[in-house]
mmCIF file of C-alpha atoms in Angstrom:
data_model
loop_
_atom_site.group_PDB
_atom_site.id
_atom_site.type_symbol
_atom_site.label_atom_id
_atom_site.label_comp_id
_atom_site.label_asym_id
_atom_site.label_seq_id
_atom_site.Cartn_x
_atom_site.Cartn_y
_atom_site.Cartn_z
ATOM 1 C CA MET A 606 -96.756 -119.007 62.196
ATOM 2 C CA ALA A 607 -97.897 -121.717 59.620
ATOM 3 C CA SER A 608 -96.333 -121.381 56.238
ATOM 4 C CA PRO A 609 -98.137 -119.591 53.545
ATOM 5 C CA ARG A 610 -100.211 -121.729 51.118
ATOM 6 C CA PRO A 611 -98.885 -121.857 47.488
ATOM 7 C CA LEU A 612 -100.330 -119.297 45.199
ATOM 8 C CA SER A 613 -103.676 -120.184 43.774
ATOM 9 C CA PHE A 614 -104.418 -119.700 40.102
ATOM 10 C CA ASP A 615 -106.454 -116.646 40.808
ATOM 11 C CA ALA A 616 -103.403 -115.165 42.942
ATOM 12 C CA ASN A 617 -100.946 -115.773 40.164
ATOM 13 C CA LEU A 618 -103.503 -114.046 37.552
ATOM 14 C CA LYS A 619 -103.637 -111.187 39.874
ATOM 15 C CA ILE A 620 -99.864 -110.781 40.184
ATOM 16 C CA LEU A 621 -99.450 -111.088 36.515
ATOM 17 C CA SER A 622 -101.986 -108.183 36.094
ATOM 18 C CA LEU A 623 -100.115 -106.231 38.449
ATOM 19 C CA TRP A 624 -96.825 -106.767 36.580
ATOM 20 C CA ALA A 625 -98.627 -105.759 33.243
ATOM 21 C CA ARG A 626 -99.732 -102.507 34.939
ATOM 22 C CA HIS A 627 -96.193 -101.993 36.031
ATOM 23 C CA ILE A 628 -94.825 -102.560 32.483
ATOM 24 C CA PHE A 629 -97.098 -99.894 31.266
ATOM 25 C CA SER A 630 -96.220 -97.347 34.036
ATOM 26 C CA ILE A 631 -92.705 -97.692 32.783
ATOM 27 C CA ALA A 632 -93.667 -96.865 29.114
ATOM 28 C CA ILE A 633 -95.591 -93.534 30.426
ATOM 29 C CA SER A 634 -93.334 -92.425 33.112
ATOM 30 C CA LYS A 635 -89.884 -91.083 34.123
ATOM 31 C CA PRO A 636 -86.975 -93.511 34.195
ATOM 32 C CA ARG A 637 -86.877 -96.098 37.006
ATOM 33 C CA ARG A 638 -83.895 -97.943 38.482
ATOM 34 C CA PHE A 639 -85.467 -101.453 38.425
ATOM 35 C CA ILE A 640 -87.627 -102.946 36.092
ATOM 36 C CA ALA A 641 -89.382 -106.140 35.999
ATOM 37 C CA PHE A 642 -87.993 -107.317 32.420
ATOM 38 C CA LEU A 643 -89.858 -110.722 32.591
ATOM 39 C CA PRO A 644 -93.424 -111.562 33.880
ATOM 40 C CA PRO A 645 -93.708 -113.180 37.375
ATOM 41 C CA LEU A 646 -92.991 -116.671 37.379
ATOM 42 C CA PRO A 647 -94.322 -119.124 40.026
ATOM 43 C CA GLY A 648 -92.539 -117.976 43.241
ATOM 44 C CA ARG A 649 -90.137 -115.597 41.910
ATOM 45 C CA GLN A 650 -89.822 -112.280 40.109
ATOM 46 C CA MET A 651 -86.624 -111.429 37.931
ATOM 47 C CA LEU A 652 -85.369 -107.726 38.208
ATOM 48 C CA LEU A 653 -83.066 -105.547 36.186
ATOM 49 C CA ASP A 654 -80.973 -102.919 37.871
ATOM 50 C CA LEU A 655 -80.577 -100.435 35.249
ATOM 51 C CA ARG A 656 -77.816 -98.518 37.601
ATOM 52 C CA SER A 657 -75.466 -101.373 37.715
ATOM 53 C CA GLY A 658 -76.519 -103.488 34.798
ATOM 54 C CA ARG A 659 -77.160 -106.352 37.426
ATOM 55 C CA ARG A 660 -79.963 -108.930 37.156
ATOM 56 C CA LEU A 661 -81.573 -109.871 40.416
ATOM 57 C CA GLU A 662 -83.983 -112.720 41.463
ATOM 58 C CA ILE A 663 -86.191 -112.335 44.306
ATOM 59 C CA ARG A 664 -88.379 -115.090 45.902
ATOM 60 C CA LEU A 665 -92.077 -114.360 46.518
ATOM 61 C CA ARG A 666 -94.896 -116.435 48.026
ATOM 62 C CA THR A 667 -97.987 -114.238 48.337
ATOM 63 C CA ILE A 668 -99.485 -111.321 46.895
ATOM 64 C CA ASN A 669 -98.438 -109.390 49.786
ATOM 65 C CA ASP A 670 -94.630 -110.404 48.749
ATOM 66 C CA TRP A 671 -95.074 -108.905 45.447
ATOM 67 C CA CYS A 672 -96.655 -105.772 46.726
ATOM 68 C CA THR A 673 -93.654 -105.241 49.025
ATOM 69 C CA ALA A 674 -91.483 -105.902 45.976
ATOM 70 C CA LYS A 675 -93.353 -103.009 44.001
ATOM 71 C CA GLN A 676 -92.816 -100.597 46.913
ATOM 72 C CA VAL A 677 -89.165 -101.082 47.523
ATOM 73 C CA PHE A 678 -87.945 -101.717 43.818
ATOM 74 C CA PHE A 679 -90.491 -100.074 41.676
ATOM 75 C CA ASP A 680 -91.724 -97.401 43.508
ATOM 76 C CA ASN A 681 -88.107 -96.791 45.016
ATOM 77 C CA ASP A 682 -89.729 -96.183 48.488
ATOM 78 C CA TYR A 683 -86.301 -95.961 50.173
ATOM 79 C CA GLY A 684 -84.174 -94.245 47.479
ATOM 80 C CA PHE A 685 -82.642 -90.841 48.482
ATOM 81 C CA GLU A 686 -83.009 -89.551 44.674
ATOM 82 C CA LYS A 687 -86.230 -87.880 45.854
ATOM 83 C CA LEU A 688 -84.535 -85.992 48.767
ATOM 84 C CA ALA A 689 -83.007 -82.754 48.296
ATOM 85 C CA ARG A 690 -80.254 -84.060 50.858
ATOM 86 C CA GLY A 691 -79.586 -87.152 49.030
ATOM 87 C CA GLY A 692 -76.097 -85.975 47.849
ATOM 88 C CA ASP A 693 -75.321 -85.039 51.490
ATOM 89 C CA LEU A 694 -76.329 -88.419 52.889
ATOM 90 C CA ASN A 695 -74.369 -90.308 50.132
ATOM 91 C CA ARG A 696 -71.276 -88.266 50.965
ATOM 92 C CA ARG A 697 -71.545 -88.993 54.603
ATOM 93 C CA PHE A 698 -71.890 -92.823 53.369
ATOM 94 C CA ASP A 699 -68.438 -92.664 51.313
ATOM 95 C CA GLU A 700 -66.827 -90.580 54.351
ATOM 96 C CA ILE A 701 -67.529 -93.822 56.519
ATOM 97 C CA VAL A 702 -66.012 -95.959 54.036
ATOM 98 C CA GLU A 703 -63.050 -93.879 53.391
ATOM 99 C CA SER A 704 -62.263 -93.666 57.142
ATOM 100 C CA GLY A 705 -61.848 -97.563 57.193
ATOM 101 C CA HIS A 706 -65.263 -98.379 58.663
ATOM 102 C CA SER A 707 -68.216 -100.196 57.315
ATOM 103 C CA PRO A 708 -71.521 -98.105 57.168
ATOM 104 C CA LEU A 709 -74.152 -99.819 59.498
ATOM 105 C CA ILE A 710 -77.823 -100.159 58.116
ATOM 106 C CA LEU A 711 -80.470 -101.561 60.537
ATOM 107 C CA ASP A 712 -83.434 -102.851 58.701
ATOM 108 C CA CYS A 713 -86.122 -103.281 61.330
ATOM 109 C CA GLY A 714 -89.147 -105.317 60.228
ATOM 110 C CA GLY A 715 -87.257 -106.698 57.494
ATOM 111 C CA ASN A 716 -90.000 -109.225 56.609
ATOM 112 C CA ILE A 717 -88.930 -111.324 53.529
ATOM 113 C CA GLY A 718 -85.479 -109.177 52.919
ATOM 114 C CA LEU A 719 -86.554 -106.870 50.247
ATOM 115 C CA ALA A 720 -85.690 -103.829 51.661
ATOM 116 C CA ALA A 721 -82.421 -105.273 52.954
ATOM 117 C CA ARG A 722 -81.556 -106.432 49.404
ATOM 118 C CA PHE A 723 -82.261 -102.951 47.994
ATOM 119 C CA PHE A 724 -79.844 -101.284 50.622
ATOM 120 C CA ALA A 725 -77.136 -104.292 49.724
ATOM 121 C CA GLU A 726 -77.703 -103.615 45.865
ATOM 122 C CA THR A 727 -77.523 -99.720 46.626
ATOM 123 C CA TYR A 728 -74.562 -99.964 49.241
ATOM 124 C CA PRO A 729 -72.488 -102.896 48.953
ATOM 125 C CA GLN A 730 -69.954 -101.686 51.237
ATOM 126 C CA ALA A 731 -72.610 -101.526 54.116
ATOM 127 C CA GLU A 732 -72.889 -103.921 57.032
ATOM 128 C CA ILE A 733 -76.583 -104.663 56.777
ATOM 129 C CA VAL A 734 -78.876 -106.335 59.599
ATOM 130 C CA SER A 735 -82.392 -107.217 58.938
ATOM 131 C CA ILE A 736 -84.300 -107.791 62.017
ATOM 132 C CA GLU A 737 -87.521 -109.820 61.675
ATOM 133 C CA PRO A 738 -89.660 -111.634 64.246
ATOM 134 C CA ASP A 739 -91.432 -114.242 62.095
ATOM 135 C CA ARG A 740 -89.510 -117.433 61.112
ATOM 136 C CA ASP A 741 -91.281 -118.116 58.056
ATOM 137 C CA ASN A 742 -90.300 -114.391 56.778
ATOM 138 C CA ILE A 743 -86.857 -114.852 58.182
ATOM 139 C CA GLU A 744 -86.349 -118.003 56.098
ATOM 140 C CA GLN A 745 -87.335 -116.436 52.773
ATOM 141 C CA ALA A 746 -85.404 -113.216 53.654
ATOM 142 C CA LYS A 747 -82.162 -115.587 53.730
ATOM 143 C CA ILE A 748 -83.198 -116.756 50.533
ATOM 144 C CA ASN A 749 -83.654 -113.266 49.060
ATOM 145 C CA THR A 750 -80.360 -111.923 50.548
ATOM 146 C CA ALA A 751 -78.189 -114.956 50.063
ATOM 147 C CA THR A 752 -75.801 -113.492 47.751
ATOM 148 C CA THR A 753 -75.110 -110.250 49.808
ATOM 149 C CA LYS A 754 -73.690 -109.299 53.263
ATOM 150 C CA VAL A 755 -76.851 -109.036 54.963
ATOM 151 C CA THR A 756 -77.175 -110.731 58.410
ATOM 152 C CA THR A 757 -80.620 -111.763 59.482
ATOM 153 C CA ILE A 758 -81.964 -111.738 63.261
ATOM 154 C CA GLU A 759 -84.853 -113.444 64.320
ATOM 155 C CA ALA A 760 -86.442 -111.003 66.687
ATOM 156 C CA ALA A 761 -88.320 -107.627 66.985
ATOM 157 C CA ILE A 762 -86.692 -104.436 67.433
ATOM 158 C CA ALA A 763 -87.863 -102.744 70.973
ATOM 159 C CA SER A 764 -86.786 -100.093 73.351
ATOM 160 C CA ASN A 765 -85.110 -102.998 75.641
ATOM 161 C CA ASP A 766 -84.170 -106.337 75.305
ATOM 162 C CA GLY A 767 -86.672 -108.978 76.372
ATOM 163 C CA ASN A 768 -89.443 -111.071 75.246
ATOM 164 C CA GLY A 769 -92.555 -110.412 73.295
ATOM 165 C CA THR A 770 -95.579 -112.005 71.789
ATOM 166 C CA LEU A 771 -96.257 -112.350 67.685
ATOM 167 C CA ILE A 772 -99.765 -111.354 66.810
ATOM 168 C CA ASP A 773 -101.303 -112.187 63.366
ATOM 169 C CA PRO A 774 -104.082 -109.874 62.639
ATOM 170 C CA GLY A 775 -105.009 -111.482 59.657
ATOM 171 C CA LEU A 776 -103.405 -108.760 57.368
ATOM 172 C CA GLY A 777 -100.848 -111.295 55.621
ATOM 173 C CA ASN A 778 -97.172 -111.980 56.388
ATOM 174 C CA ASN A 779 -96.295 -108.367 56.171
ATOM 175 C CA GLY A 780 -98.905 -107.203 58.888
ATOM 176 C CA TYR A 781 -97.663 -109.166 61.944
ATOM 177 C CA ARG A 782 -97.523 -107.180 65.126
ATOM 178 C CA VAL A 783 -95.588 -107.685 68.390
ATOM 179 C CA HIS A 784 -96.657 -107.133 72.106
ATOM 180 C CA GLU A 785 -94.164 -107.003 74.980
ATOM 181 C CA SER A 786 -94.675 -110.216 77.135
ATOM 182 C CA ALA A 787 -92.273 -111.304 79.857
ATOM 183 C CA ASP A 788 -92.924 -115.303 78.808
ATOM 184 C CA GLY A 789 -93.406 -114.383 75.162
ATOM 185 C CA ALA A 790 -91.480 -116.570 72.655
ATOM 186 C CA VAL A 791 -90.179 -113.682 70.526
ATOM 187 C CA ARG A 792 -86.879 -112.293 71.306
ATOM 188 C CA LEU A 793 -86.976 -108.365 71.620
ATOM 189 C CA ILE A 794 -83.624 -106.618 70.864
ATOM 190 C CA SER A 795 -82.932 -103.028 71.445
ATOM 191 C CA VAL A 796 -81.268 -100.867 68.817
ATOM 192 C CA ASN A 797 -78.410 -99.815 71.551
ATOM 193 C CA THR A 798 -77.619 -103.636 71.642
ATOM 194 C CA LEU A 799 -77.322 -103.962 67.944
ATOM 195 C CA ILE A 800 -75.204 -100.795 67.776
ATOM 196 C CA ALA A 801 -72.859 -101.990 70.490
ATOM 197 C CA ASP A 802 -72.495 -105.198 68.785
ATOM 198 C CA ALA A 803 -71.829 -103.586 65.067
ATOM 199 C CA ARG A 804 -69.318 -101.177 66.702
ATOM 200 C CA ALA A 805 -66.967 -104.135 67.884
ATOM 201 C CA LYS A 806 -66.858 -104.798 64.008
ATOM 202 C CA LYS A 807 -65.752 -101.336 63.172
ATOM 203 C CA CYS A 808 -69.163 -100.405 62.016
ATOM 204 C CA VAL A 809 -70.600 -96.868 62.144
ATOM 205 C CA PRO A 810 -74.409 -96.210 62.174
ATOM 206 C CA PHE A 811 -75.538 -94.734 58.704
ATOM 207 C CA LEU A 812 -79.318 -95.658 58.268
ATOM 208 C CA ILE A 813 -82.029 -97.093 59.910
ATOM 209 C CA LYS A 814 -85.243 -98.266 58.467
ATOM 210 C CA ILE A 815 -88.337 -98.883 60.728
ATOM 211 C CA ASP A 816 -91.406 -100.692 59.538
ATOM 212 C CA ILE A 817 -92.878 -102.346 62.604
ATOM 213 C CA GLU A 818 -96.551 -102.337 62.443
ATOM 214 C CA GLY A 819 -97.441 -99.953 65.363
ATOM 215 C CA PHE A 820 -94.604 -101.466 67.592
ATOM 216 C CA GLU A 821 -92.921 -97.773 67.177
ATOM 217 C CA SER A 822 -94.870 -96.702 70.071
ATOM 218 C CA GLU A 823 -92.781 -98.988 72.217
ATOM 219 C CA LEU A 824 -89.734 -98.564 70.447
ATOM 220 C CA PHE A 825 -89.527 -94.739 70.978
ATOM 221 C CA SER A 826 -91.054 -94.877 74.573
ATOM 222 C CA LYS A 827 -87.378 -94.755 76.101
ATOM 223 C CA ASN A 828 -83.558 -95.459 75.358
ATOM 224 C CA THR A 829 -83.903 -93.321 72.271
ATOM 225 C CA GLU A 830 -80.177 -91.753 72.347
ATOM 226 C CA TRP A 831 -79.275 -93.951 69.352
ATOM 227 C CA ILE A 832 -81.593 -91.905 67.012
ATOM 228 C CA GLU A 833 -78.496 -89.294 66.949
ATOM 229 C CA ALA A 834 -76.198 -91.926 65.784
ATOM 230 C CA PHE A 835 -78.003 -92.105 62.397
ATOM 231 C CA PRO A 836 -77.697 -89.496 59.755
ATOM 232 C CA ILE A 837 -81.052 -90.783 58.306
ATOM 233 C CA LEU A 838 -83.930 -92.653 59.621
ATOM 234 C CA ILE A 839 -86.752 -93.876 57.640
ATOM 235 C CA ILE A 840 -90.045 -95.047 59.293
ATOM 236 C CA GLU A 841 -93.767 -95.530 58.275
ATOM 237 C CA LEU A 842 -96.158 -94.587 61.256
ATOM 238 C CA HIS A 843 -99.310 -96.541 61.658
ATOM 239 C CA ASP A 844 -102.008 -94.388 63.158
ATOM 240 C CA TRP A 845 -103.745 -94.739 59.929
ATOM 241 C CA MET A 846 -103.885 -98.416 60.860
ATOM 242 C CA LEU A 847 -104.530 -98.025 64.717
ATOM 243 C CA PRO A 848 -107.074 -95.308 64.876
ATOM 244 C CA LYS A 849 -107.491 -93.380 68.633
ATOM 245 C CA THR A 850 -104.332 -94.825 69.933
ATOM 246 C CA ALA A 851 -101.927 -92.103 69.308
ATOM 247 C CA ASN A 852 -99.583 -94.607 68.269
ATOM 248 C CA ALA A 853 -96.991 -92.032 66.680
ATOM 249 C CA ALA A 854 -97.066 -89.810 69.780
ATOM 250 C CA ASN A 855 -93.740 -91.151 71.429
ATOM 251 C CA PHE A 856 -91.838 -90.958 67.891
ATOM 252 C CA LEU A 857 -93.347 -87.292 67.345
ATOM 253 C CA LYS A 858 -92.331 -86.259 70.938
ATOM 254 C CA THR A 859 -88.877 -87.464 70.706
ATOM 255 C CA ILE A 860 -88.082 -86.559 67.222
ATOM 256 C CA SER A 861 -89.196 -82.787 67.672
ATOM 257 C CA GLN A 862 -86.599 -82.625 70.355
ATOM 258 C CA LEU A 863 -83.685 -83.184 68.017
ATOM 259 C CA ASN A 864 -82.043 -80.927 65.218
ATOM 260 C CA ARG A 865 -83.156 -82.999 62.245
ATOM 261 C CA ASP A 866 -85.067 -82.320 59.062
ATOM 262 C CA PHE A 867 -88.727 -84.181 58.893
ATOM 263 C CA VAL A 868 -89.703 -84.997 55.270
ATOM 264 C CA PHE A 869 -92.894 -86.987 54.495
ATOM 265 C CA HIS A 870 -92.544 -88.955 51.227
ATOM 266 C CA GLY A 871 -95.061 -91.616 50.358
ATOM 267 C CA GLU A 872 -95.599 -93.945 53.276
ATOM 268 C CA ASN A 873 -92.517 -92.892 54.808
ATOM 269 C CA VAL A 874 -91.008 -90.076 57.187
ATOM 270 C CA PHE A 875 -87.323 -89.433 56.286
ATOM 271 C CA SER A 876 -85.734 -87.864 59.584
ATOM 272 C CA ILE A 877 -82.553 -86.271 58.594
ATOM 273 C CA ALA A 878 -79.641 -85.199 60.924
ATOM 274 C CA ASN A 879 -78.529 -81.744 60.629
ATOM 275 C CA ASP A 880 -75.218 -81.973 62.385
ATOM 276 C CA PHE A 881 -73.252 -83.641 59.581
#
């Protein structure tokens, strides 16, 4: 994929407008964990974590990048505070740490590393692996997670190890899709492979986040035993984007057979194990 062009004046103006709306929303809404205490500068956004007092700098290239940052940090898409079982999940995280192991977090569809950075700030003791098939996004993710323990892998998550092709449907750098292809240039890597690699480092599965633009249909088509290893699975489904494909069918069929809570919040499903 070609590198995104520098933001135009109009694009910078739009981002500035979005930031102004964010500041207004802070003033009228309940307290948030992250705030953008400075307006967006060209290519970057400064954040303040009100929980830890830490300042974060994230690098952005496009309006899509800023919108992703808004979802992850300002809208708190992946935070547990909104879940009735958030306390259970945090206790399970602490149990893994106290046992002498590192909780494993897999960020599937890592994009430019913003979700991985959020998880790293929230769970600094975790081993976080961000899997993303687009090279330009991977390079940006390395910048955004440079001060953390996040490992980035240039690949797409799949049910089996193999190869695929990256497709650009014209939705921006957070909308790339993957198709299986034996001679494709994109590496496919399975969750089972990642778990096996992590266990060799004394890691225990804790959280898996999946936002892979419809490839979840393939991911959940077979070899899904890994689901039960994760206390929490967070996924965005894409039937809304791919009408008349029943894209979520494999996920729904698989997850409905397991003893897990199903919580819909915003764009994501939170699937929470009931056996811990």
